[in-house]
Amino acid sequence: MGIQHEKKRYVAILSPYTTSILHYRKPFVVAWWGAVFPGFGHFMLSKYLTAFILITWEVVINSLAHLNEAIYLSMTGRFEEGIAVLDQHWIILYVCMYVFSIWDSYRLTIEMNKHYTLAYHEGFPLLIKNTSSIEINVLDKKNPLLAIIWSLLTPGLGNLYVTRVLSVIFVLTWWLIITYQANVFPAIHMTLVGNFQGATDILVPQWFLFVPSIYCFAGYDSYVSAVELNKFIDKYISRELKEKYQDIQFKMPI
């Protein structure tokens, strides 16, 4: 009896609630997102639990240290006030986790790229269990432009479009918390009615400086997810057609 070798390196897992795809990433890009907002690099790698820990740490410790407030004051030329507002009890602790987020996301990207290469040499096995009593996830192509548009309208909707429900929970939850604390939507309302000074006064800098990072990341992540999903579907269909319909004697033209 021959020994059957189990394929352990899955390149894609399709469940009723999410689509996780292992694909090649540039380590510096992932590390850069980890620097923009600790946890985002791990989030891109679908390491949701680690990302949740790092993102929570970033928001909590940054707020306790008043780091964003100090950055805002420095950007407006009030350097002495920026230094004074920093809480020394928390800022050094913040730096340690910040550096770890960058380093670990870079390291993990390199290791996952190795697994990606090995998995495709093994025929890129995938695990599909895409139906349940409450949800169905169909493997179909997505329009990357639509993913960005929905993300720009409301961060999280682009991930919902590409069926990454866990991503939606993370992004949309933090978006609601941060925009609420920053008074973003009351400021938008005041701007629309022409009360520009009131909109400026009502914004909370400590929370508002989180907004650009999460807003841009939501669009980028949904776009990349849609592009890589489409690439994977092409490779998957090509493999299925070759294995099930192509004559074994067929020789590919040079």
Tab-separated table of C-alpha atoms in Angstrom:
chain	number	residue	atom	x	y	z
A	1	MET	CA	0.000	0.000	0.000
A	2	GLY	CA	1.449	3.338	-1.030
A	3	ILE	CA	1.937	6.126	1.453
A	4	GLN	CA	-0.334	9.084	0.895
A	5	HIS	CA	1.207	12.447	1.675
A	6	GLU	CA	-1.181	14.999	3.104
A	7	LYS	CA	-0.975	18.416	1.574
A	8	LYS	CA	-0.717	20.878	4.423
A	9	ARG	CA	-0.025	24.139	2.624
A	10	TYR	CA	-3.401	25.550	1.592
A	11	VAL	CA	-3.299	28.639	-0.587
A	12	ALA	CA	-6.978	29.421	-0.107
A	13	ILE	CA	-9.681	28.663	2.416
A	14	LEU	CA	-13.247	29.408	1.390
A	15	SER	CA	-15.780	29.397	4.216
A	16	PRO	CA	-19.331	30.758	4.384
A	17	TYR	CA	-18.019	33.892	6.077
A	18	THR	CA	-14.662	34.716	4.548
A	19	THR	CA	-12.204	34.046	1.749
A	20	SER	CA	-8.563	33.799	2.815
A	21	ILE	CA	-5.963	33.626	0.047
A	22	LEU	CA	-2.237	33.126	0.448
A	23	HIS	CA	-0.457	35.186	-2.192
A	24	TYR	CA	2.881	36.896	-2.722
A	25	ARG	CA	3.329	40.223	-0.936
A	26	LYS	CA	6.182	42.689	-0.839
A	27	PRO	CA	7.585	42.644	2.713
A	28	PHE	CA	8.343	46.382	2.712
A	29	VAL	CA	4.741	47.214	1.776
A	30	VAL	CA	3.369	45.121	4.633
A	31	ALA	CA	5.926	46.588	7.050
A	32	TRP	CA	4.984	50.086	5.880
A	33	TRP	CA	1.336	49.504	6.758
A	34	GLY	CA	2.496	48.131	10.093
A	35	ALA	CA	4.276	51.454	10.626
A	36	VAL	CA	1.288	53.532	9.512
A	37	PHE	CA	-0.935	51.814	12.068
A	38	PRO	CA	0.347	48.908	14.206
A	39	GLY	CA	-1.695	45.814	13.383
A	40	PHE	CA	-2.513	46.702	9.782
A	41	GLY	CA	0.434	44.670	8.463
A	42	HIS	CA	-0.772	41.575	10.312
A	43	PHE	CA	-4.320	42.326	9.201
A	44	MET	CA	-3.182	42.125	5.556
A	45	LEU	CA	-1.714	38.688	6.289
A	46	SER	CA	-5.092	37.521	7.696
A	47	LYS	CA	-3.610	37.178	11.189
A	48	TYR	CA	-6.720	38.653	12.724
A	49	LEU	CA	-6.107	37.808	16.372
A	50	THR	CA	-2.619	39.334	16.334
A	51	ALA	CA	-3.960	42.329	14.426
A	52	PHE	CA	-6.724	42.822	16.984
A	53	ILE	CA	-4.197	42.842	19.835
A	54	LEU	CA	-1.896	45.317	18.080
A	55	ILE	CA	-4.674	47.635	16.875
A	56	THR	CA	-6.227	47.694	20.351
A	57	TRP	CA	-2.808	48.408	21.842
A	58	GLU	CA	-2.232	51.229	19.349
A	59	VAL	CA	-5.533	52.942	20.078
A	60	VAL	CA	-5.400	52.541	23.860
A	61	ILE	CA	-1.729	53.320	24.519
A	62	ASN	CA	-1.604	56.098	21.923
A	63	SER	CA	-4.584	57.728	23.620
A	64	LEU	CA	-3.112	57.336	27.114
A	65	ALA	CA	0.197	58.799	25.913
A	66	HIS	CA	-1.601	61.621	24.026
A	67	LEU	CA	0.696	60.888	21.087
A	68	ASN	CA	-1.654	61.994	18.321
A	69	GLU	CA	-2.417	65.169	20.215
A	70	ALA	CA	1.316	65.869	20.497
A	71	ILE	CA	1.735	65.210	16.754
A	72	TYR	CA	-1.106	67.619	15.976
A	73	LEU	CA	0.418	70.345	18.141
A	74	SER	CA	3.815	69.817	16.509
A	75	MET	CA	2.256	70.019	13.034
A	76	THR	CA	0.760	73.399	13.944
A	77	GLY	CA	4.099	74.721	15.234
A	78	ARG	CA	3.356	74.421	18.968
A	79	PHE	CA	6.354	72.235	19.779
A	80	GLU	CA	6.598	73.071	23.469
A	81	GLU	CA	2.927	72.255	23.994
A	82	GLY	CA	3.398	69.014	22.076
A	83	ILE	CA	6.230	67.933	24.356
A	84	ALA	CA	4.324	68.961	27.478
A	85	VAL	CA	1.182	67.026	26.587
A	86	LEU	CA	2.987	63.673	26.202
A	87	ASP	CA	2.526	61.270	29.114
A	88	GLN	CA	5.935	59.795	29.934
A	89	HIS	CA	4.328	56.826	31.691
A	90	TRP	CA	3.063	55.437	28.381
A	91	ILE	CA	5.165	56.767	25.494
A	92	ILE	CA	8.179	54.440	25.982
A	93	LEU	CA	5.872	51.439	26.295
A	94	TYR	CA	4.213	52.514	23.046
A	95	VAL	CA	7.520	52.600	21.140
A	96	CYS	CA	8.308	48.948	21.971
A	97	MET	CA	5.076	47.604	20.494
A	98	TYR	CA	5.321	49.973	17.532
A	99	VAL	CA	8.748	48.635	16.531
A	100	PHE	CA	7.583	45.046	17.099
A	101	SER	CA	4.615	45.542	14.775
A	102	ILE	CA	6.886	46.639	11.918
A	103	TRP	CA	9.510	43.947	12.475
A	104	ASP	CA	7.075	41.060	12.933
A	105	SER	CA	4.924	41.947	9.910
A	106	TYR	CA	8.063	42.109	7.731
A	107	ARG	CA	9.296	38.760	9.062
A	108	LEU	CA	5.940	37.034	8.637
A	109	THR	CA	5.577	38.276	5.068
A	110	ILE	CA	8.874	36.654	4.077
A	111	GLU	CA	7.840	33.347	5.671
A	112	MET	CA	4.389	33.392	4.066
A	113	ASN	CA	5.939	34.090	0.656
A	114	LYS	CA	7.997	30.916	1.110
A	115	HIS	CA	4.875	28.913	1.906
A	116	TYR	CA	3.132	30.479	-1.076
A	117	THR	CA	5.922	29.297	-3.401
A	118	LEU	CA	5.929	25.773	-1.960
A	119	ALA	CA	2.143	25.504	-2.062
A	120	TYR	CA	1.968	26.333	-5.759
A	121	HIS	CA	4.629	23.725	-6.500
A	122	GLU	CA	2.309	21.251	-4.765
A	123	GLY	CA	-0.613	22.200	-7.024
A	124	PHE	CA	-1.971	24.998	-4.769
A	125	PRO	CA	-4.459	22.934	-2.720
A	126	LEU	CA	-7.481	24.774	-1.367
A	127	LEU	CA	-10.130	24.064	1.219
A	128	ILE	CA	-13.709	24.861	0.293
A	129	LYS	CA	-16.523	24.648	2.800
A	130	ASN	CA	-18.612	27.542	1.635
A	131	THR	CA	-22.162	26.738	2.732
A	132	SER	CA	-23.978	26.848	6.036
A	133	SER	CA	-27.550	27.232	7.185
A	134	ILE	CA	-27.186	31.020	7.469
A	135	GLU	CA	-24.650	32.028	4.804
A	136	ILE	CA	-23.287	30.997	1.386
A	137	ASN	CA	-20.017	32.209	-0.109
A	138	VAL	CA	-19.644	31.761	-3.875
A	139	LEU	CA	-16.191	31.854	-5.456
A	140	ASP	CA	-16.641	34.496	-8.144
A	141	LYS	CA	-14.641	37.374	-9.598
A	142	LYS	CA	-14.926	40.859	-8.113
A	143	ASN	CA	-14.415	44.300	-9.614
A	144	PRO	CA	-11.448	45.931	-7.798
A	145	LEU	CA	-12.722	49.416	-8.655
A	146	LEU	CA	-16.058	48.694	-6.984
A	147	ALA	CA	-14.205	47.411	-3.923
A	148	ILE	CA	-12.426	50.765	-3.591
A	149	ILE	CA	-15.596	52.793	-4.208
A	150	TRP	CA	-17.538	50.954	-1.493
A	151	SER	CA	-14.600	51.296	0.907
A	152	LEU	CA	-14.403	55.032	0.281
A	153	LEU	CA	-18.119	55.407	0.956
A	154	THR	CA	-17.855	53.446	4.204
A	155	PRO	CA	-14.683	51.593	5.252
A	156	GLY	CA	-15.525	47.912	5.585
A	157	LEU	CA	-18.049	47.702	2.742
A	158	GLY	CA	-15.295	46.928	0.230
A	159	ASN	CA	-14.240	43.956	2.343
A	160	LEU	CA	-17.863	42.885	2.578
A	161	TYR	CA	-18.051	43.010	-1.236
A	162	VAL	CA	-15.083	40.614	-1.541
A	163	THR	CA	-16.567	38.389	1.199
A	164	ARG	CA	-14.086	38.951	4.011
A	165	VAL	CA	-16.527	39.193	6.893
A	166	LEU	CA	-13.866	39.041	9.611
A	167	SER	CA	-12.192	42.035	7.972
A	168	VAL	CA	-15.520	43.853	7.925
A	169	ILE	CA	-15.984	43.317	11.655
A	170	PHE	CA	-12.524	44.704	12.434
A	171	VAL	CA	-12.553	47.660	10.044
A	172	LEU	CA	-16.140	48.773	10.523
A	173	THR	CA	-16.027	48.460	14.318
A	174	TRP	CA	-12.879	50.549	14.658
A	175	TRP	CA	-14.153	53.031	12.062
A	176	LEU	CA	-17.323	53.614	14.087
A	177	ILE	CA	-15.432	53.957	17.374
A	178	ILE	CA	-12.783	56.326	16.013
A	179	THR	CA	-15.127	58.566	14.006
A	180	TYR	CA	-17.513	58.813	16.962
A	181	GLN	CA	-14.755	59.792	19.381
A	182	ALA	CA	-13.303	62.264	16.851
A	183	ASN	CA	-16.714	63.882	16.139
A	184	VAL	CA	-16.129	63.339	12.414
A	185	PHE	CA	-19.747	63.201	11.280
A	186	PRO	CA	-20.949	66.246	13.280
A	187	ALA	CA	-17.970	68.096	11.748
A	188	ILE	CA	-19.018	66.971	8.267
A	189	HIS	CA	-22.552	68.182	8.945
A	190	MET	CA	-21.279	71.593	10.078
A	191	THR	CA	-19.089	71.828	6.990
A	192	LEU	CA	-22.046	71.102	4.706
A	193	VAL	CA	-24.065	73.913	6.274
A	194	GLY	CA	-21.133	76.322	6.012
A	195	ASN	CA	-20.052	76.400	9.666
A	196	PHE	CA	-16.354	75.786	8.962
A	197	GLN	CA	-15.045	77.201	12.226
A	198	GLY	CA	-17.487	75.109	14.237
A	199	ALA	CA	-16.403	71.997	12.304
A	200	THR	CA	-12.759	72.730	13.118
A	201	ASP	CA	-13.447	73.355	16.794
A	202	ILE	CA	-15.524	70.222	17.318
A	203	LEU	CA	-12.934	67.777	15.952
A	204	VAL	CA	-10.845	65.899	18.524
A	205	PRO	CA	-7.232	65.750	17.203
A	206	GLN	CA	-6.241	62.763	19.369
A	207	TRP	CA	-8.842	60.611	17.610
A	208	PHE	CA	-9.057	62.386	14.270
A	209	LEU	CA	-5.452	61.534	13.327
A	210	PHE	CA	-6.435	57.849	13.321
A	211	VAL	CA	-8.977	58.490	10.541
A	212	PRO	CA	-6.689	58.891	7.463
A	213	SER	CA	-4.838	55.649	8.240
A	214	ILE	CA	-7.878	53.430	8.610
A	215	TYR	CA	-9.708	55.127	5.709
A	216	CYS	CA	-6.858	54.642	3.230
A	217	PHE	CA	-6.054	51.140	4.459
A	218	ALA	CA	-9.642	49.952	4.028
A	219	GLY	CA	-9.591	50.995	0.365
A	220	TYR	CA	-6.151	49.500	-0.289
A	221	ASP	CA	-6.901	46.175	1.419
A	222	SER	CA	-10.223	45.662	-0.359
A	223	TYR	CA	-8.629	46.488	-3.732
A	224	VAL	CA	-5.737	44.049	-3.237
A	225	SER	CA	-8.127	41.372	-1.987
A	226	ALA	CA	-10.285	41.713	-5.114
A	227	VAL	CA	-7.259	41.617	-7.462
A	228	GLU	CA	-5.724	38.558	-5.789
A	229	LEU	CA	-9.066	36.773	-5.667
A	230	ASN	CA	-9.441	37.231	-9.427
A	231	LYS	CA	-5.912	35.937	-10.032
A	232	PHE	CA	-6.588	32.904	-7.883
A	233	ILE	CA	-9.822	32.091	-9.706
A	234	ASP	CA	-7.986	32.185	-13.051
A	235	LYS	CA	-5.332	29.779	-11.750
A	236	TYR	CA	-7.938	27.530	-10.174
A	237	ILE	CA	-10.013	27.273	-13.357
A	238	SER	CA	-6.871	26.642	-15.394
A	239	ARG	CA	-5.866	23.808	-13.091
A	240	GLU	CA	-9.326	22.232	-13.132
A	241	LEU	CA	-9.551	22.357	-16.931
A	242	LYS	CA	-6.082	20.862	-17.273
A	243	GLU	CA	-6.688	18.018	-14.812
A	244	LYS	CA	-10.215	17.082	-15.910
A	245	TYR	CA	-10.394	17.867	-19.597
A	246	GLN	CA	-6.911	18.123	-21.114
A	247	ASP	CA	-5.550	15.033	-22.837
A	248	ILE	CA	-2.561	13.649	-20.943
A	249	GLN	CA	-0.722	13.373	-24.254
A	250	PHE	CA	-1.208	17.043	-25.037
A	251	LYS	CA	2.012	18.979	-25.356
A	252	MET	CA	2.003	22.661	-24.601
A	253	PRO	CA	3.351	24.735	-27.516
A	254	ILE	CA	6.694	26.384	-26.864
